Amino acid sequence: MSDMTKTRILDAAGSILRAEGIDALTVEAAADLAGVSRKTVYNHFGNRYALIDEATSQWMRSTIDHLEDIAHDESRGFIERLNMIVSRGFAELRNGGRLLGDPRTERSPSMQEPYRNDLRRQLRGFIQGLVEGALGAGLVRADFDARRLTWVVVNIIEGLLFIDGLDDEPFARFDILKDSLRAVLSGILTAEGGRALEHSRSEERRVGKECRSRW
């Protein structure tokens, strides 16, 4: 029962973090949402920061597990996996900014910074692994360096997190991300990689049509 109660509190804390951010996560708010007393929360977590730390850790584990599943899913091609990891990584880095605080106006406890850095490091590792695999398979031109290409992609992701001036535009950051990734891929792929890219686009259009017809 004690473990179930702790899980319920952590789930409540995670919901508050994702919906409202770190400033909204208090012991009182987590207790109310979990349907327990403040004393029960303190029985499991020594203070508010311990609760924040463990809820953030749980979010990180879930995010990394999902990215790892994508990276190792050999039923998907290089381009599909790269697209999925970049898209999910971008979304989770944005979530991380909301959960942990904007690094430009840092107000969150210093203990949170390692989570942000770890997510970035893990994301770089997944992207580099995919790029190295694509180089080995002849999908990416051999005159490109895997580490440098990884930083190109990461730079696009992180740059879009803080870009301003899009409020009046008819497109979102995610649209720019897709266009940026497509532009990068078009410049680095071999002829075989280009065919894989076209196949990936055809599959994307097919799935999109199927989804629209169903809904």
CSV table of C-alpha atoms in Angstrom, one decimal:
chain,number,residue,atom,x,y,z
A,1,MET,CA,0.0,0.0,0.0
A,2,SER,CA,2.9,2.4,0.8
A,3,ASP,CA,4.4,1.9,-2.6
A,4,MET,CA,1.1,2.5,-4.3
A,5,THR,CA,0.6,5.7,-2.3
A,6,LYS,CA,4.0,6.9,-3.3
A,7,THR,CA,3.3,6.1,-6.9
A,8,ARG,CA,0.0,8.0,-6.7
A,9,ILE,CA,1.8,11.1,-5.3
A,10,LEU,CA,4.5,10.9,-7.9
A,11,ASP,CA,1.9,10.6,-10.7
A,12,ALA,CA,0.1,13.6,-9.3
A,13,ALA,CA,3.4,15.6,-9.0
A,14,GLY,CA,4.2,14.7,-12.6
A,15,SER,CA,0.8,15.9,-13.8
A,16,ILE,CA,1.3,19.2,-12.1
A,17,LEU,CA,4.8,19.6,-13.5
A,18,ARG,CA,3.7,19.0,-17.1
A,19,ALA,CA,0.6,21.1,-16.9
A,20,GLU,CA,1.7,24.1,-14.8
A,21,GLY,CA,5.5,23.9,-14.3
A,22,ILE,CA,7.8,23.7,-11.4
A,23,ASP,CA,6.5,26.7,-9.5
A,24,ALA,CA,3.1,25.1,-9.2
A,25,LEU,CA,4.3,21.9,-7.7
A,26,THR,CA,3.9,22.3,-3.9
A,27,VAL,CA,3.4,19.6,-1.3
A,28,GLU,CA,-0.2,20.9,-0.8
A,29,ALA,CA,-1.0,20.7,-4.6
A,30,ALA,CA,0.4,17.2,-4.9
A,31,ALA,CA,-1.4,16.0,-1.8
A,32,ASP,CA,-4.7,17.5,-3.0
A,33,LEU,CA,-4.4,15.9,-6.5
A,34,ALA,CA,-3.3,12.5,-5.1
A,35,GLY,CA,-6.1,12.5,-2.5
A,36,VAL,CA,-3.8,12.2,0.5
A,37,SER,CA,-2.8,14.4,3.4
A,38,ARG,CA,0.3,16.7,3.5
A,39,LYS,CA,1.6,14.5,6.3
A,40,THR,CA,1.5,11.4,3.9
A,41,VAL,CA,3.5,13.3,1.3
A,42,TYR,CA,6.1,14.2,3.9
A,43,ASN,CA,6.3,10.6,5.0
A,44,HIS,CA,7.5,9.7,1.5
A,45,PHE,CA,9.4,12.9,0.6
A,46,GLY,CA,11.4,14.9,3.1
A,47,ASN,CA,10.5,18.3,1.5
A,48,ARG,CA,9.2,19.9,-1.6
A,49,TYR,CA,12.5,19.7,-3.5
A,50,ALA,CA,12.8,16.0,-2.8
A,51,LEU,CA,9.3,15.6,-4.4
A,52,ILE,CA,10.3,17.7,-7.4
A,53,ASP,CA,13.5,15.8,-7.8
A,54,GLU,CA,11.9,12.4,-7.9
A,55,ALA,CA,9.0,13.5,-10.1
A,56,THR,CA,11.5,15.0,-12.5
A,57,SER,CA,13.6,11.8,-12.4
A,58,GLN,CA,10.6,9.7,-13.2
A,59,TRP,CA,9.8,12.0,-16.2
A,60,MET,CA,13.4,11.6,-17.4
A,61,ARG,CA,13.4,7.8,-17.1
A,62,SER,CA,10.2,7.6,-19.1
A,63,THR,CA,11.5,10.0,-21.8
A,64,ILE,CA,14.9,8.2,-22.2
A,65,ASP,CA,13.2,4.8,-22.3
A,66,HIS,CA,11.0,5.9,-25.1
A,67,LEU,CA,13.8,7.4,-27.1
A,68,GLU,CA,15.9,4.3,-26.6
A,69,ASP,CA,13.0,2.1,-27.9
A,70,ILE,CA,12.9,4.2,-31.1
A,71,ALA,CA,16.7,4.2,-31.5
A,72,HIS,CA,16.8,0.4,-31.3
A,73,ASP,CA,13.7,-0.3,-33.4
A,74,GLU,CA,15.3,-2.0,-36.4
A,75,SER,CA,12.0,-2.4,-38.1
A,76,ARG,CA,12.2,1.3,-38.9
A,77,GLY,CA,14.7,2.8,-41.2
A,78,PHE,CA,17.3,5.4,-40.4
A,79,ILE,CA,15.3,8.4,-41.6
A,80,GLU,CA,12.1,7.3,-39.8
A,81,ARG,CA,13.9,6.8,-36.6
A,82,LEU,CA,15.8,10.0,-36.9
A,83,ASN,CA,12.6,11.9,-37.6
A,84,MET,CA,10.9,10.3,-34.6
A,85,ILE,CA,13.8,10.9,-32.2
A,86,VAL,CA,14.2,14.5,-33.3
A,87,SER,CA,10.5,15.2,-33.0
A,88,ARG,CA,10.2,13.5,-29.6
A,89,GLY,CA,13.4,15.0,-28.4
A,90,PHE,CA,12.3,18.5,-29.4
A,91,ALA,CA,8.9,18.0,-27.6
A,92,GLU,CA,10.6,16.7,-24.5
A,93,LEU,CA,13.2,19.4,-24.4
A,94,ARG,CA,10.3,21.9,-24.6
A,95,ASN,CA,8.5,20.0,-21.8
A,96,GLY,CA,11.8,20.0,-19.9
A,97,GLY,CA,11.9,23.8,-20.1
A,98,ARG,CA,8.4,24.0,-18.7
A,99,LEU,CA,9.1,21.4,-16.0
A,100,LEU,CA,12.6,22.6,-15.0
A,101,GLY,CA,12.4,26.3,-15.8
A,102,ASP,CA,13.8,28.4,-18.7
A,103,PRO,CA,17.6,28.4,-18.4
A,104,ARG,CA,17.6,32.1,-19.4
A,105,THR,CA,15.5,33.0,-16.3
A,106,GLU,CA,16.5,30.1,-14.0
A,107,ARG,CA,14.4,29.9,-10.9
A,108,SER,CA,14.3,26.2,-10.3
A,109,PRO,CA,16.5,24.5,-7.7
A,110,SER,CA,20.1,23.8,-8.9
A,111,MET,CA,19.5,20.1,-8.5
A,112,GLN,CA,17.3,20.3,-11.6
A,113,GLU,CA,20.1,21.3,-14.0
A,114,PRO,CA,21.6,17.8,-14.2
A,115,TYR,CA,18.3,16.5,-15.7
A,116,ARG,CA,18.3,19.1,-18.4
A,117,ASN,CA,22.0,18.3,-19.3
A,118,ASP,CA,21.4,14.5,-19.1
A,119,LEU,CA,18.5,14.7,-21.6
A,120,ARG,CA,20.6,16.7,-24.0
A,121,ARG,CA,23.5,14.3,-23.6
A,122,GLN,CA,21.2,11.3,-24.2
A,123,LEU,CA,19.6,12.9,-27.2
A,124,ARG,CA,23.0,13.6,-28.7
A,125,GLY,CA,24.0,10.0,-28.2
A,126,PHE,CA,20.9,8.6,-29.9
A,127,ILE,CA,21.2,10.9,-32.9
A,128,GLN,CA,24.9,10.2,-33.2
A,129,GLY,CA,24.3,6.5,-33.1
A,130,LEU,CA,21.8,6.7,-35.9
A,131,VAL,CA,24.0,8.9,-38.0
A,132,GLU,CA,27.0,6.5,-37.6
A,133,GLY,CA,24.7,3.6,-38.5
A,134,ALA,CA,23.6,5.5,-41.6
A,135,LEU,CA,27.1,6.3,-42.6
A,136,GLY,CA,28.0,2.6,-42.3
A,137,ALA,CA,25.0,1.6,-44.4
A,138,GLY,CA,26.0,4.1,-47.2
A,139,LEU,CA,22.9,6.3,-46.7
A,140,VAL,CA,24.9,9.4,-45.6
A,141,ARG,CA,27.8,10.8,-47.7
A,142,ALA,CA,31.2,9.7,-46.4
A,143,ASP,CA,32.6,13.2,-46.4
A,144,PHE,CA,30.5,14.2,-43.4
A,145,ASP,CA,31.6,13.5,-39.8
A,146,ALA,CA,29.0,11.8,-37.6
A,147,ARG,CA,29.8,14.0,-34.5
A,148,ARG,CA,29.6,17.2,-36.4
A,149,LEU,CA,26.3,16.2,-38.1
A,150,THR,CA,24.9,15.3,-34.7
A,151,TRP,CA,25.7,18.8,-33.4
A,152,VAL,CA,24.1,20.3,-36.5
A,153,VAL,CA,20.8,18.5,-35.7
A,154,VAL,CA,21.1,19.3,-32.0
A,155,ASN,CA,21.8,22.9,-32.7
A,156,ILE,CA,18.6,23.1,-34.8
A,157,ILE,CA,16.5,21.5,-32.0
A,158,GLU,CA,17.8,23.7,-29.2
A,159,GLY,CA,17.8,26.9,-31.4
A,160,LEU,CA,14.1,26.4,-32.1
A,161,LEU,CA,13.3,26.2,-28.4
A,162,PHE,CA,14.1,29.8,-27.9
A,163,ILE,CA,13.3,31.4,-31.3
A,164,ASP,CA,11.1,34.5,-31.0
A,165,GLY,CA,8.8,36.2,-33.4
A,166,LEU,CA,6.6,33.3,-34.5
A,167,ASP,CA,3.3,34.4,-32.8
A,168,ASP,CA,2.0,36.1,-36.0
A,169,GLU,CA,3.2,33.4,-38.4
A,170,PRO,CA,0.9,30.8,-39.9
A,171,PHE,CA,3.3,28.0,-38.8
A,172,ALA,CA,4.7,26.6,-35.6
A,173,ARG,CA,8.1,25.7,-34.4
A,174,PHE,CA,7.5,22.1,-35.2
A,175,ASP,CA,6.9,23.0,-38.8
A,176,ILE,CA,10.3,24.7,-38.9
A,177,LEU,CA,11.8,21.7,-37.3
A,178,LYS,CA,10.5,19.4,-40.0
A,179,ASP,CA,11.6,21.7,-42.8
A,180,SER,CA,15.1,22.1,-41.2
A,181,LEU,CA,15.5,18.4,-40.8
A,182,ARG,CA,14.4,17.8,-44.4
A,183,ALA,CA,16.9,20.4,-45.6
A,184,VAL,CA,19.7,18.8,-43.7
A,185,LEU,CA,18.8,15.3,-44.9
A,186,SER,CA,18.7,16.5,-48.5
A,187,GLY,CA,22.2,17.8,-48.3
A,188,ILE,CA,23.9,14.8,-46.6
A,189,LEU,CA,22.2,11.8,-48.1
A,190,THR,CA,23.7,9.6,-50.8
A,191,ALA,CA,21.6,8.5,-53.8
A,192,GLU,CA,20.5,5.5,-51.8
A,193,GLY,CA,19.7,7.6,-48.8
A,194,GLY,CA,17.7,10.0,-51.1
A,195,ARG,CA,15.6,7.0,-52.3
A,196,ALA,CA,15.0,6.1,-48.6
A,197,LEU,CA,13.9,9.6,-47.9
A,198,GLU,CA,11.4,9.6,-50.8
A,199,HIS,CA,10.1,6.2,-49.6
A,200,SER,CA,9.8,7.7,-46.1
A,201,ARG,CA,7.8,10.6,-47.4
A,202,SER,CA,5.5,8.3,-49.4
A,203,GLU,CA,4.8,6.3,-46.3
A,204,GLU,CA,4.2,9.4,-44.3
A,205,ARG,CA,1.6,10.6,-46.9
A,206,ARG,CA,0.0,7.2,-47.0
A,207,VAL,CA,-0.4,7.0,-43.3
A,208,GLY,CA,-1.7,10.6,-43.2
A,209,LYS,CA,-4.4,9.7,-45.8
A,210,GLU,CA,-5.4,6.6,-43.8
A,211,CYS,CA,-5.7,8.6,-40.6
A,212,ARG,CA,-7.8,11.3,-42.3
A,213,SER,CA,-10.1,8.7,-43.9
A,214,ARG,CA,-10.6,7.0,-40.5
A,215,TRP,CA,-11.3,10.2,-38.7
